[in-house]
Structures are given as C-alpha cells and as structure tokens.
Short mmCIF file of C-alpha atoms in Angstrom, two decimals:
data_model
loop_
_atom_site.label_atom_id
_atom_site.label_comp_id
_atom_site.label_asym_id
_atom_site.label_seq_id
_atom_site.Cartn_x
_atom_site.Cartn_y
_atom_site.Cartn_z
CA MET A 291 2.20 -8.90 -26.85
CA LYS A 292 0.04 -10.72 -24.31
CA GLU A 293 3.01 -12.72 -23.08
CA ASN A 294 5.01 -9.52 -22.56
CA TYR A 295 2.16 -8.01 -20.59
CA LEU A 296 1.84 -11.07 -18.38
CA MET A 297 5.55 -10.92 -17.57
CA LYS A 298 5.15 -7.29 -16.56
CA ARG A 299 2.18 -8.15 -14.38
CA ALA A 300 4.13 -10.92 -12.72
CA HIS A 301 6.87 -8.37 -12.02
CA ILE A 302 4.47 -6.03 -10.26
CA ARG A 303 2.63 -8.71 -8.31
CA PHE A 304 5.62 -10.50 -6.91
CA LEU A 305 8.26 -7.79 -6.62
CA ASN A 306 9.84 -7.71 -3.16
CA ASN A 307 12.57 -5.86 -1.36
CA GLN A 308 15.17 -8.52 -1.91
CA ASN A 309 17.49 -8.82 -4.87
CA CYS A 310 15.37 -9.52 -7.93
CA SER A 311 16.91 -12.92 -8.65
CA ILE A 312 13.80 -15.11 -8.86
CA PRO A 313 14.69 -18.44 -10.46
CA VAL A 314 13.44 -18.89 -13.99
CA VAL A 315 11.42 -21.97 -13.06
CA LEU A 316 9.61 -20.17 -10.25
CA LEU A 317 8.90 -17.19 -12.47
CA SER A 318 7.44 -19.49 -15.10
CA ILE A 319 5.17 -21.12 -12.50
CA LEU A 320 3.97 -17.75 -11.24
CA THR A 321 3.30 -16.57 -14.79
CA LEU A 322 1.34 -19.76 -15.51
CA VAL A 323 -0.79 -19.19 -12.41
CA LEU A 324 -1.56 -15.68 -13.60
CA VAL A 325 -2.54 -17.01 -17.04
CA VAL A 326 -4.98 -19.43 -15.39
CA ILE A 327 -6.45 -16.60 -13.34
CA ILE A 328 -6.84 -14.36 -16.36
CA ILE A 329 -8.54 -16.94 -18.57
CA SER A 330 -10.94 -18.00 -15.80
CA PRO A 331 -14.62 -17.03 -16.28
CA ARG A 332 -15.13 -13.37 -15.49
CA PRO A 333 -18.23 -11.35 -14.60
CA SER A 334 -19.24 -8.60 -16.95
CA SER A 335 -17.79 -5.22 -16.09
CA SER A 336 -17.72 -1.74 -17.47
CA SER A 337 -14.06 -1.42 -16.53
CA SER A 338 -11.32 -2.37 -18.98
CA SER A 339 -8.35 -2.19 -16.63
CA PRO A 340 -5.98 -5.11 -17.32
CA PHE A 341 -5.35 -5.38 -13.56
CA LEU A 342 -8.16 -7.96 -13.20
CA SER A 343 -10.82 -5.33 -13.63
CA GLY A 344 -14.38 -5.41 -12.41
CA SER A 345 -16.49 -4.95 -9.32
CA ARG A 346 -15.40 -6.82 -6.21
CA SER A 347 -18.92 -7.11 -4.91
CA PRO A 348 -19.50 -10.16 -2.69
CA ASN A 349 -23.15 -10.04 -3.75
CA SER A 350 -22.37 -11.10 -7.33
CA ASP A 351 -23.28 -14.48 -8.78
CA SER A 352 -21.25 -17.68 -8.37
CA ILE A 353 -18.95 -16.88 -11.27
CA ALA A 354 -18.19 -13.54 -9.67
CA ALA A 355 -17.48 -15.34 -6.40
CA VAL A 356 -14.73 -17.31 -8.12
CA LYS A 357 -13.48 -14.07 -9.59
CA LEU A 358 -13.42 -12.42 -6.15
CA ASP A 359 -11.22 -15.19 -4.77
CA SER A 360 -8.66 -14.52 -7.50
CA LEU A 361 -8.29 -10.85 -6.60
CA PRO A 362 -5.68 -9.63 -4.12
CA GLU A 363 -6.82 -7.90 -0.96
CA LEU A 364 -7.51 -4.20 -1.28
CA PRO A 365 -5.06 -1.95 0.57
CA ARG A 366 -5.86 0.86 2.99
CA PHE A 367 -4.39 4.36 2.76
CA ALA A 368 -3.79 6.68 5.69
CA TYR A 369 -4.13 10.28 4.51
CA PHE A 370 -2.70 13.29 6.30
CA ILE A 371 -4.42 16.40 4.90
CA SER A 372 -3.04 19.66 6.23
CA GLY A 373 -3.77 23.35 5.82
CA THR A 374 -3.46 26.72 7.48
CA LYS A 375 -5.52 29.85 8.08
CA GLY A 376 -8.40 30.10 5.62
CA ASP A 377 -8.07 26.51 4.35
CA ALA A 378 -11.01 24.85 6.14
CA GLY A 379 -13.18 24.98 3.02
CA ARG A 380 -10.43 23.55 0.85
CA LEU A 381 -9.85 20.67 3.29
CA LYS A 382 -13.55 19.80 3.19
CA ARG A 383 -13.55 19.71 -0.59
CA LEU A 384 -10.34 17.69 -0.75
CA LEU A 385 -11.69 15.20 1.80
CA GLN A 386 -14.88 14.70 -0.21
CA ALA A 387 -12.91 14.30 -3.44
CA ALA A 388 -10.43 11.77 -2.00
CA TYR A 389 -12.76 9.90 0.37
CA HIS A 390 -13.25 6.15 0.53
CA PRO A 391 -14.62 4.14 3.49
CA ARG A 392 -11.60 1.80 3.50
CA ASN A 393 -9.09 4.60 4.10
CA TYR A 394 -8.23 6.73 7.13
CA TYR A 395 -8.03 10.52 7.11
CA LEU A 396 -6.35 12.86 9.58
CA LEU A 397 -7.17 16.55 9.07
CA HIS A 398 -4.95 19.28 10.46
CA LEU A 399 -5.32 23.05 10.47
CA ASP A 400 -2.12 24.49 11.92
CA LEU A 401 -1.86 26.91 14.83
CA GLU A 402 -2.24 29.93 12.56
CA ALA A 403 -5.83 28.92 11.79
CA SER A 404 -8.47 30.07 14.23
CA ASP A 405 -10.26 27.84 16.71
CA ASP A 406 -13.50 28.67 14.89
CA GLU A 407 -12.11 27.23 11.65
CA ARG A 408 -10.99 24.10 13.45
CA LEU A 409 -14.36 23.74 15.18
CA ASP A 410 -16.17 24.24 11.88
CA LEU A 411 -14.11 21.46 10.33
CA ALA A 412 -14.85 19.11 13.25
CA LYS A 413 -18.58 19.89 13.03
CA PHE A 414 -18.51 19.11 9.30
CA VAL A 415 -17.00 15.68 9.97
CA LYS A 416 -19.61 14.94 12.64
CA SER A 417 -22.50 16.18 10.51
CA GLU A 418 -21.85 13.96 7.48
CA VAL A 419 -23.83 10.71 7.71
CA VAL A 420 -21.22 8.74 5.75
CA LEU A 421 -18.36 9.90 7.97
CA ARG A 422 -20.33 9.18 11.14
CA ASN A 423 -21.07 5.68 9.94
CA PHE A 424 -17.55 4.64 8.91
CA ARG A 425 -15.76 6.72 11.58
CA ASN A 426 -12.52 6.90 9.60
CA VAL A 427 -11.91 10.67 9.69
CA MET A 428 -10.14 12.45 12.55
CA VAL A 429 -9.50 16.16 13.15
CA MET A 430 -6.46 17.15 15.18
CA GLY A 431 -7.82 19.17 18.11
CA LYS A 432 -4.43 20.37 19.35
CA PRO A 433 -2.75 21.98 16.31
CA ASP A 434 0.94 22.14 15.51
CA LEU A 435 2.73 25.36 14.73
CA VAL A 436 4.15 24.99 11.23
CA THR A 437 6.75 27.32 9.77
CA SER A 438 7.11 27.44 6.01
CA LYS A 439 10.30 25.60 5.00
CA GLY A 440 11.18 24.95 8.65
CA PRO A 441 11.64 21.63 10.50
CA THR A 442 8.28 22.15 12.22
CA MET A 443 6.74 20.92 8.95
CA MET A 444 8.61 17.63 9.35
CA ALA A 445 7.69 17.45 13.05
CA SER A 446 4.01 17.88 12.18
CA THR A 447 4.17 15.10 9.59
CA LEU A 448 5.82 12.70 12.05
CA HIS A 449 3.19 13.69 14.62
CA ALA A 450 0.49 12.73 12.12
CA VAL A 451 2.15 9.39 11.37
CA ALA A 452 2.34 8.60 15.09
CA ILE A 453 -1.36 9.38 15.55
CA LEU A 454 -2.35 7.20 12.59
CA LEU A 455 -0.21 4.32 13.84
CA LYS A 456 -1.88 4.54 17.23
CA GLN A 457 -5.48 5.39 16.39
CA ALA A 458 -6.14 3.77 13.02
CA LYS A 459 -6.40 0.07 12.36
CA GLN A 460 -4.06 -1.71 10.00
CA TRP A 461 -3.24 0.44 6.97
CA ASP A 462 -0.69 -0.01 4.21
CA TRP A 463 0.46 3.36 2.86
CA PHE A 464 0.70 6.90 4.24
CA ILE A 465 -0.07 9.79 1.87
CA ASN A 466 0.47 13.45 2.74
CA LEU A 467 -1.63 16.07 0.98
CA SER A 468 -1.91 19.82 1.46
CA ALA A 469 -4.92 22.05 0.91
CA SER A 470 -3.52 22.89 -2.53
CA ASP A 471 -3.48 19.24 -3.69
CA TYR A 472 -6.30 17.43 -5.49
CA PRO A 473 -6.92 13.85 -6.70
CA LEU A 474 -6.77 13.18 -10.43
CA MET A 475 -8.64 9.87 -10.27
CA PRO A 476 -11.21 8.19 -7.99
CA GLN A 477 -10.07 6.19 -4.99
CA ASP A 478 -11.53 3.05 -6.57
CA ASP A 479 -8.90 3.31 -9.32
CA ILE A 480 -6.02 3.87 -6.88
CA LEU A 481 -7.09 1.09 -4.50
CA HIS A 482 -7.53 -1.33 -7.38
CA ILE A 483 -4.08 -0.78 -8.88
CA PHE A 484 -2.30 -0.68 -5.52
CA SER A 485 -3.89 -3.99 -4.54
CA PHE A 486 -1.42 -5.67 -6.93
CA LEU A 487 1.66 -4.03 -5.41
CA PRO A 488 3.91 -5.28 -2.59
CA ARG A 489 2.98 -3.48 0.60
CA ASP A 490 6.56 -2.42 1.36
CA LEU A 491 7.15 -0.13 -1.63
CA ASN A 492 7.94 3.52 -0.83
CA PHE A 493 7.11 6.10 -3.49
CA LEU A 494 9.25 9.21 -3.15
CA GLU A 495 11.19 11.22 -5.68
CA HIS A 496 14.83 11.25 -4.59
CA THR A 497 18.40 11.87 -5.74
CA SER A 498 21.84 12.33 -4.20
CA ASN A 499 22.76 14.76 -6.98
CA LEU A 500 21.95 17.86 -4.95
CA GLY A 501 22.98 20.47 -7.52
CA TRP A 502 22.01 23.98 -6.39
CA LYS A 503 20.34 22.50 -3.29
CA GLU A 504 23.77 21.75 -1.80
CA PHE A 505 24.38 25.46 -1.35
CA GLN A 506 20.79 26.57 -0.70
CA ARG A 507 19.61 23.65 1.42
CA ALA A 508 22.42 21.43 2.75
CA ARG A 509 25.15 23.90 3.69
CA PRO A 510 23.12 26.77 5.23
CA ILE A 511 22.19 26.54 8.92
CA ILE A 512 18.72 27.76 9.90
CA ILE A 513 16.81 28.06 13.16
CA ASP A 514 13.04 27.65 13.22
CA PRO A 515 11.44 29.83 15.95
CA GLY A 516 8.40 27.58 15.72
CA LEU A 517 10.32 25.04 17.81
CA TYR A 518 10.22 27.30 20.86
CA HIS A 519 7.72 30.12 20.12
CA SER A 520 3.94 29.95 20.02
CA LYS A 521 3.58 32.45 17.16
CA LYS A 522 4.46 31.83 13.53
CA SER A 523 7.44 33.64 12.00
CA GLY A 524 10.12 33.09 9.40
CA VAL A 525 13.27 31.04 9.93
CA PHE A 526 16.55 32.61 11.05
CA TRP A 527 19.73 32.16 9.02
CA ALA A 528 23.11 31.62 10.69
CA LYS A 529 26.18 33.29 9.18
CA GLU A 530 28.18 30.07 9.30
CA LYS A 531 27.92 27.30 6.73
CA ARG A 532 28.39 23.60 7.35
CA SER A 533 29.98 20.90 5.26
CA VAL A 534 28.11 18.04 3.60
CA PRO A 535 27.94 15.13 6.11
CA ALA A 536 30.35 12.22 5.84
CA ALA A 537 28.59 9.79 8.20
CA PHE A 538 25.65 9.40 5.82
CA LYS A 539 24.71 10.35 2.27
CA LEU A 540 22.22 13.16 1.67
CA PHE A 541 19.24 12.60 -0.57
CA MET A 542 16.65 15.17 -1.58
CA GLY A 543 13.48 15.26 -3.61
CA SER A 544 9.78 16.07 -3.41
CA ALA A 545 8.04 16.71 -0.09
CA TRP A 546 5.06 14.65 -1.30
CA VAL A 547 5.35 10.95 -0.53
CA VAL A 548 3.49 7.64 -0.48
CA LEU A 549 5.26 5.66 2.23
CA ALA A 550 4.75 2.08 3.41
CA ARG A 551 3.73 1.39 6.97
CA PRO A 552 6.78 -0.82 7.82
CA PHE A 553 9.17 1.99 6.93
CA LEU A 554 7.20 4.56 8.94
CA GLU A 555 7.12 2.25 11.95
CA PHE A 556 10.91 2.20 11.68
CA CYS A 557 11.00 6.01 11.55
CA ILE A 558 8.71 6.45 14.57
CA TRP A 559 9.79 3.57 16.79
CA GLY A 560 13.41 3.68 15.62
CA TRP A 561 14.94 0.39 16.80
CA ASP A 562 17.96 1.68 14.86
CA ASN A 563 19.27 5.12 15.85
CA LEU A 564 19.41 6.38 12.25
CA PRO A 565 15.95 8.05 12.19
CA ARG A 566 16.68 9.97 15.42
CA SER A 567 20.18 11.00 14.35
CA LEU A 568 18.92 12.33 11.02
CA LEU A 569 16.00 14.08 12.70
CA MET A 570 18.50 16.00 14.84
CA TYR A 571 20.51 16.87 11.73
CA TYR A 572 17.45 18.10 9.82
CA THR A 573 16.43 20.38 12.71
CA ASN A 574 18.67 23.07 11.15
CA PHE A 575 17.97 22.13 7.53
CA LEU A 576 15.91 24.33 5.20
CA SER A 577 12.86 22.52 3.79
CA SER A 578 13.50 19.34 5.77
CA PRO A 579 10.44 17.53 4.29
CA GLU A 580 12.34 17.48 1.00
CA GLY A 581 15.11 15.36 2.49
CA TYR A 582 14.36 13.61 5.78
CA PHE A 583 12.46 10.51 4.62
CA HIS A 584 14.61 10.33 1.49
CA THR A 585 17.86 10.26 3.48
CA VAL A 586 16.57 7.77 6.06
CA VAL A 587 15.28 5.27 3.50
CA CYS A 588 18.40 5.42 1.34
CA ASN A 589 20.87 5.07 4.22
CA HIS A 590 19.46 1.86 5.66
CA LYS A 591 20.06 -1.47 3.94
CA ASP A 592 16.63 -2.84 4.88
CA TYR A 593 14.77 -0.11 2.99
CA GLN A 594 17.02 1.01 0.13
CA SER A 595 15.55 -1.59 -2.23
CA THR A 596 11.95 -0.60 -1.44
CA THR A 597 12.13 2.85 -3.05
CA VAL A 598 10.28 3.84 -6.21
CA ASN A 599 11.61 7.10 -7.63
CA HIS A 600 8.33 8.95 -8.12
CA ASP A 601 6.04 10.96 -5.81
CA LEU A 602 2.82 10.03 -7.71
CA HIS A 603 2.01 13.73 -8.17
CA TYR A 604 1.62 15.73 -11.34
CA ILE A 605 3.63 18.90 -10.70
CA ARG A 606 4.76 21.70 -13.00
CA TRP A 607 7.78 23.66 -11.80
CA ASP A 608 8.84 27.22 -12.43
CA ASP A 609 11.73 27.42 -14.86
CA PRO A 610 14.35 28.33 -13.73
CA PRO A 611 15.24 27.51 -10.94
CA LYS A 612 12.52 24.96 -10.10
CA GLN A 613 12.14 25.98 -6.49
CA SER A 614 8.35 26.30 -6.36
CA PRO A 615 5.61 24.52 -8.31
CA ILE A 616 3.33 26.67 -10.43
CA ASN A 617 -0.46 26.63 -10.04
CA LEU A 618 -2.17 24.15 -12.34
CA THR A 619 -4.94 25.50 -14.55
CA LEU A 620 -7.23 24.40 -17.37
CA GLU A 621 -4.33 24.54 -19.84
CA HIS A 622 -2.66 21.69 -17.93
CA PHE A 623 -5.76 19.48 -17.75
CA ASP A 624 -4.96 17.12 -20.64
CA ASP A 625 -1.37 16.62 -19.49
CA MET A 626 -2.60 15.89 -15.96
CA VAL A 627 -4.97 13.21 -17.17
CA GLN A 628 -2.44 11.59 -19.49
CA SER A 629 0.28 11.51 -16.82
CA GLY A 630 -1.38 8.71 -14.88
CA ALA A 631 -0.47 10.41 -11.60
CA PRO A 632 -3.18 9.98 -8.96
CA PHE A 633 -2.68 13.49 -7.52
CA GLY A 634 -1.92 17.00 -8.73
CA GLN A 635 -0.18 19.90 -6.99
CA THR A 636 -0.66 22.91 -6.68
CA PHE A 637 -4.14 24.29 -7.37
CA ALA A 638 -5.41 27.74 -6.50
CA SER A 639 -8.53 27.83 -4.35
CA ASN A 640 -11.70 27.24 -6.42
CA ASP A 641 -9.81 27.32 -9.71
CA PRO A 642 -12.09 26.31 -12.65
CA VAL A 643 -9.86 23.30 -13.35
CA LEU A 644 -11.04 21.73 -10.08
CA ASN A 645 -14.64 21.84 -11.33
CA LYS A 646 -13.52 20.17 -14.55
CA ILE A 647 -11.74 17.42 -12.60
CA ASP A 648 -14.87 16.92 -10.47
CA LYS A 649 -17.14 16.69 -13.49
CA GLU A 650 -15.08 14.71 -16.01
CA ILE A 651 -12.81 12.55 -13.84
CA LEU A 652 -14.27 12.10 -10.38
CA ARG A 653 -17.95 12.36 -11.44
CA ARG A 654 -18.45 14.31 -8.24
CA LEU A 655 -21.13 16.95 -7.71
CA ASP A 656 -20.43 20.04 -5.63
CA GLY A 657 -20.46 19.34 -1.91
CA ARG A 658 -20.64 15.56 -2.34
CA PHE A 659 -18.32 12.59 -2.11
CA THR A 660 -16.66 11.04 -5.13
CA PRO A 661 -18.91 8.05 -6.00
CA GLY A 662 -17.44 4.56 -5.99
CA GLY A 663 -18.46 0.94 -5.79
CA TRP A 664 -19.54 1.48 -2.18
CA CYS A 665 -22.25 3.96 -3.27
CA LEU A 666 -25.54 2.17 -3.97
CA GLY A 667 -27.94 5.05 -4.60
CA SER A 668 -29.08 6.47 -7.90
CA SER A 669 -27.32 9.44 -9.46
CA GLY A 670 -30.25 10.28 -11.68
CA GLY A 671 -31.70 13.74 -11.45
CA GLY A 672 -28.64 15.09 -9.67
CA LYS A 673 -29.12 12.78 -6.68
CA ASP A 674 -26.19 11.81 -4.47
CA PRO A 675 -25.54 8.07 -4.98
CA CYS A 676 -23.54 7.88 -1.75
CA THR A 677 -26.51 8.68 0.51
CA ILE A 678 -27.11 4.93 0.31
CA PHE A 679 -23.92 3.01 0.89
CA GLY A 680 -22.89 -0.62 1.02
CA ASN A 681 -19.80 -2.76 1.35
CA PRO A 682 -16.53 -0.75 1.17
CA GLU A 683 -14.83 -3.87 -0.23
CA VAL A 684 -16.58 -3.16 -3.53
CA VAL A 685 -14.57 -1.10 -6.01
CA LYS A 686 -15.43 -0.29 -9.60
CA PRO A 687 -12.26 0.90 -11.32
CA SER A 688 -12.76 3.08 -14.37
CA GLU A 689 -10.93 2.94 -17.67
CA ARG A 690 -8.73 5.79 -16.43
CA SER A 691 -7.13 3.39 -13.95
CA MET A 692 -5.18 2.01 -16.92
CA ARG A 693 -3.14 5.23 -16.93
CA LEU A 694 -2.01 4.63 -13.35
CA GLU A 695 -1.34 1.01 -14.27
CA ASN A 696 0.88 2.11 -17.15
CA LEU A 697 2.73 4.54 -14.89
CA VAL A 698 3.36 1.80 -12.31
CA LEU A 699 4.49 -0.66 -14.99
CA LYS A 700 6.96 1.92 -16.25
CA LEU A 701 8.28 2.69 -12.77
CA LEU A 702 8.73 -0.99 -11.91
CA ASP A 703 10.17 -2.04 -15.24
CA PRO A 704 13.36 -4.04 -14.57
CA GLU A 705 15.35 -1.80 -16.90
CA ASN A 706 14.96 1.33 -14.77
CA PHE A 707 13.54 0.26 -11.40
CA ARG A 708 16.76 -0.78 -9.59
CA SER A 709 18.93 1.67 -11.50
CA ARG A 710 16.98 4.63 -10.08
CA GLN A 711 16.97 3.53 -6.45
CA CYS A 712 18.96 5.72 -4.05
CA LYS A 713 21.32 7.04 -6.74
#
C-alpha cells in the first residue's frame, strides 16, 4: 500500500507537459529519493497530510531545518474577485476568507456598482493592518462594464490577468472567483498541496462534446452592447445562425478556472495569433467565459497536455438542463467537505452555510481573516490570532488537506489523466 502511494506521489511531483514516457530506471531513482525524504527525521506536527505535512517555519529546530529543505517551494496564487452592484460586503468577506500573505488579490466591482461602493471597498483594504503591511491586495479604480453572458465578461477577466501580470510579482496560478463563491478549505491547505504540482498545469473543466450548447451557444450570433455603450443592458440576438468552425475545434466547460501563468502569458502577449483569432470569434459568442480559455488551450500543441479536466469547484447544477448552478445550502455541507474541492459555487448572500464553513472549516471569526501558519497571536477568548503576524512562508496544513490531495491524485492518475485531456 505504501509503495503504491509513493508511486502516486512521484507521479504528481514530477508530471510535466511532455509525453509521460519517463524511463523505468529514472522513475525508480525518483521514487527512491522520495522514500529517503519521507523516512528522514520529521518535526512533530498536528497535520496528517501525506504530502510531507507539517509547519514550514524557519524558526524550528535543526531537525525541522532539514525537513524544510526537503519541501518544495510554496506557490503563489493570483486571485481575481469580481462583483457587481451591492456586492461590496460579499467581496470583503470572501477576501478575508481566502486571504494569505503569499497570494495576490485583485478586487473588481463592475460599472453597475456605485462609486461609493468602490470607495468603501478601497477604504477597507487601506484600513486593514494586515493588508497594509503585505500590500498584496489591489482594487480596480476604473471599472469594466460587464454584461451577463456577454463577451465583456471575458474582456474583464483578460483585463484582470494583464493587470496581475504587470503589477504583481511572480505568481504561479490565476484563480477567478465571483462574489457568490466561497473557499471550502484554508489557504494553507491549498498552498501546501499545490506546492507538489508542476507549475504549468491548467485546471479547467472542458469537453468538445457540445451537446445542447452547440445550438444554444455555438451557432447563435449575439451582440453585446457593453462593448460600445456605457450602460448595462442585455445582449442582442441576430436572426442568422453560424456553422461550427472548421479552422479550430470548439471546447466548452465551466467559467471557473485555475490557470498557470505561462499559459496566460501566451493568451495576453500572444506570440502565436491563436489567442487573438479566438478572441475575435468569441466576441459574438454567448457565455464566452465558458469556452475561450478552453478552446485556446486545447487548440495549441504546447498547452494541450497541461490540462486537468476539473475546475476545482464544488457545484450543483439544476436538472435539467444544467444551465445554471443552484445555491448551496446547509443540506449540501457534508458533500462539499467530502468532495475535496477547494471552492464552492454559488452561495446566497449571508446564507447560514457560510457561517458553518467559517466555524468548522476555516476557523474564522466574523470580520476576521482565516488563520494560518502566518498568524502568531492567540485565539483564546475570541481574540484574532492574525493581529500578530509572522513569516508568510509558514503554512500549517490541516487534516482536511488530505481531501484535496485525494482529489488531485485521482485527477492525475495515469489511467484517466491523459484520456480526459482535450477530448
């Protein structure tokens, strides 16, 4: 059983975007190295995650110092958190729930929100001592107009990616969240598990089997007034239909993604013309965020093999026809936790299930940040442990991180990993 686990770990740690044809001898050597690492002396830890669990504190004893050297470098996430009119409070709560000093956060209230809401959000970011110290949260001062299901949603996302590439230091993965999303585990757990993954993996649910979407997404032609008007309105439908393209293959899936920086640099800088050509095509495409990244990544040979067919969200769909996700409530709590997904979508504002997630999963008190290894204060007596903070390199993954580990192991299992890429 242990040998099987070690082989799986070796698969995760050394997977790359080339053909998985690692020679047997090399694989044996890598596995042996991992065995040596695992059986090396370890510091005591409350975490039981098999992904080399434990605190990464550089202030530990000499044994812990050896342990620290054996751990891979922690990644950095670049979050784009967006909302509309009336969502300022939800964005604050989501930021506090998903915050970690290592990450970057770009907050956006679209043009429909008032300037007062946007100013209130900016004041909140400036008023928080933690955010002022780490300076890793930005608020978009000039908002984008975003039309529901229109290409302006895709334009806003690409705008956010461009800002993060320019303003933020080196980061590894981009994650888009809306005001109706919420984390289902602390950032310490996510950072810990992702530290073992190749930095070029792109997590996005995708398929070329369009089904009903061929006739309700691909063939209709729409015009988004948000491209040329300053006030929000619905999209216009053309009477004509268009055929499915022959120059490239359409892929569709979830609008929620976890995308690697190298792929997004390709989409923004576009040394190949594919990203620009597809962006022009998706200008008249309904719900373009459900297809743009998916079609780009699966139509370029350099990125096809980097896809992981999952959006890392727990989502329940209406049935039929699975066009809109249903709101998650307390009745879905156990399934959410067991899924291993790091995020859930969608939640109604201030739904009681959010309080349950805060209390039982994130250990977060109302109006405070989710505590992690970087928080040094005491939580006794209802105190906020993050009022005193230390090294952001310290993470303390919980036992719940094993669920994300199991999900990742399943997704990267050789039996279904390649077979589900761009099919």
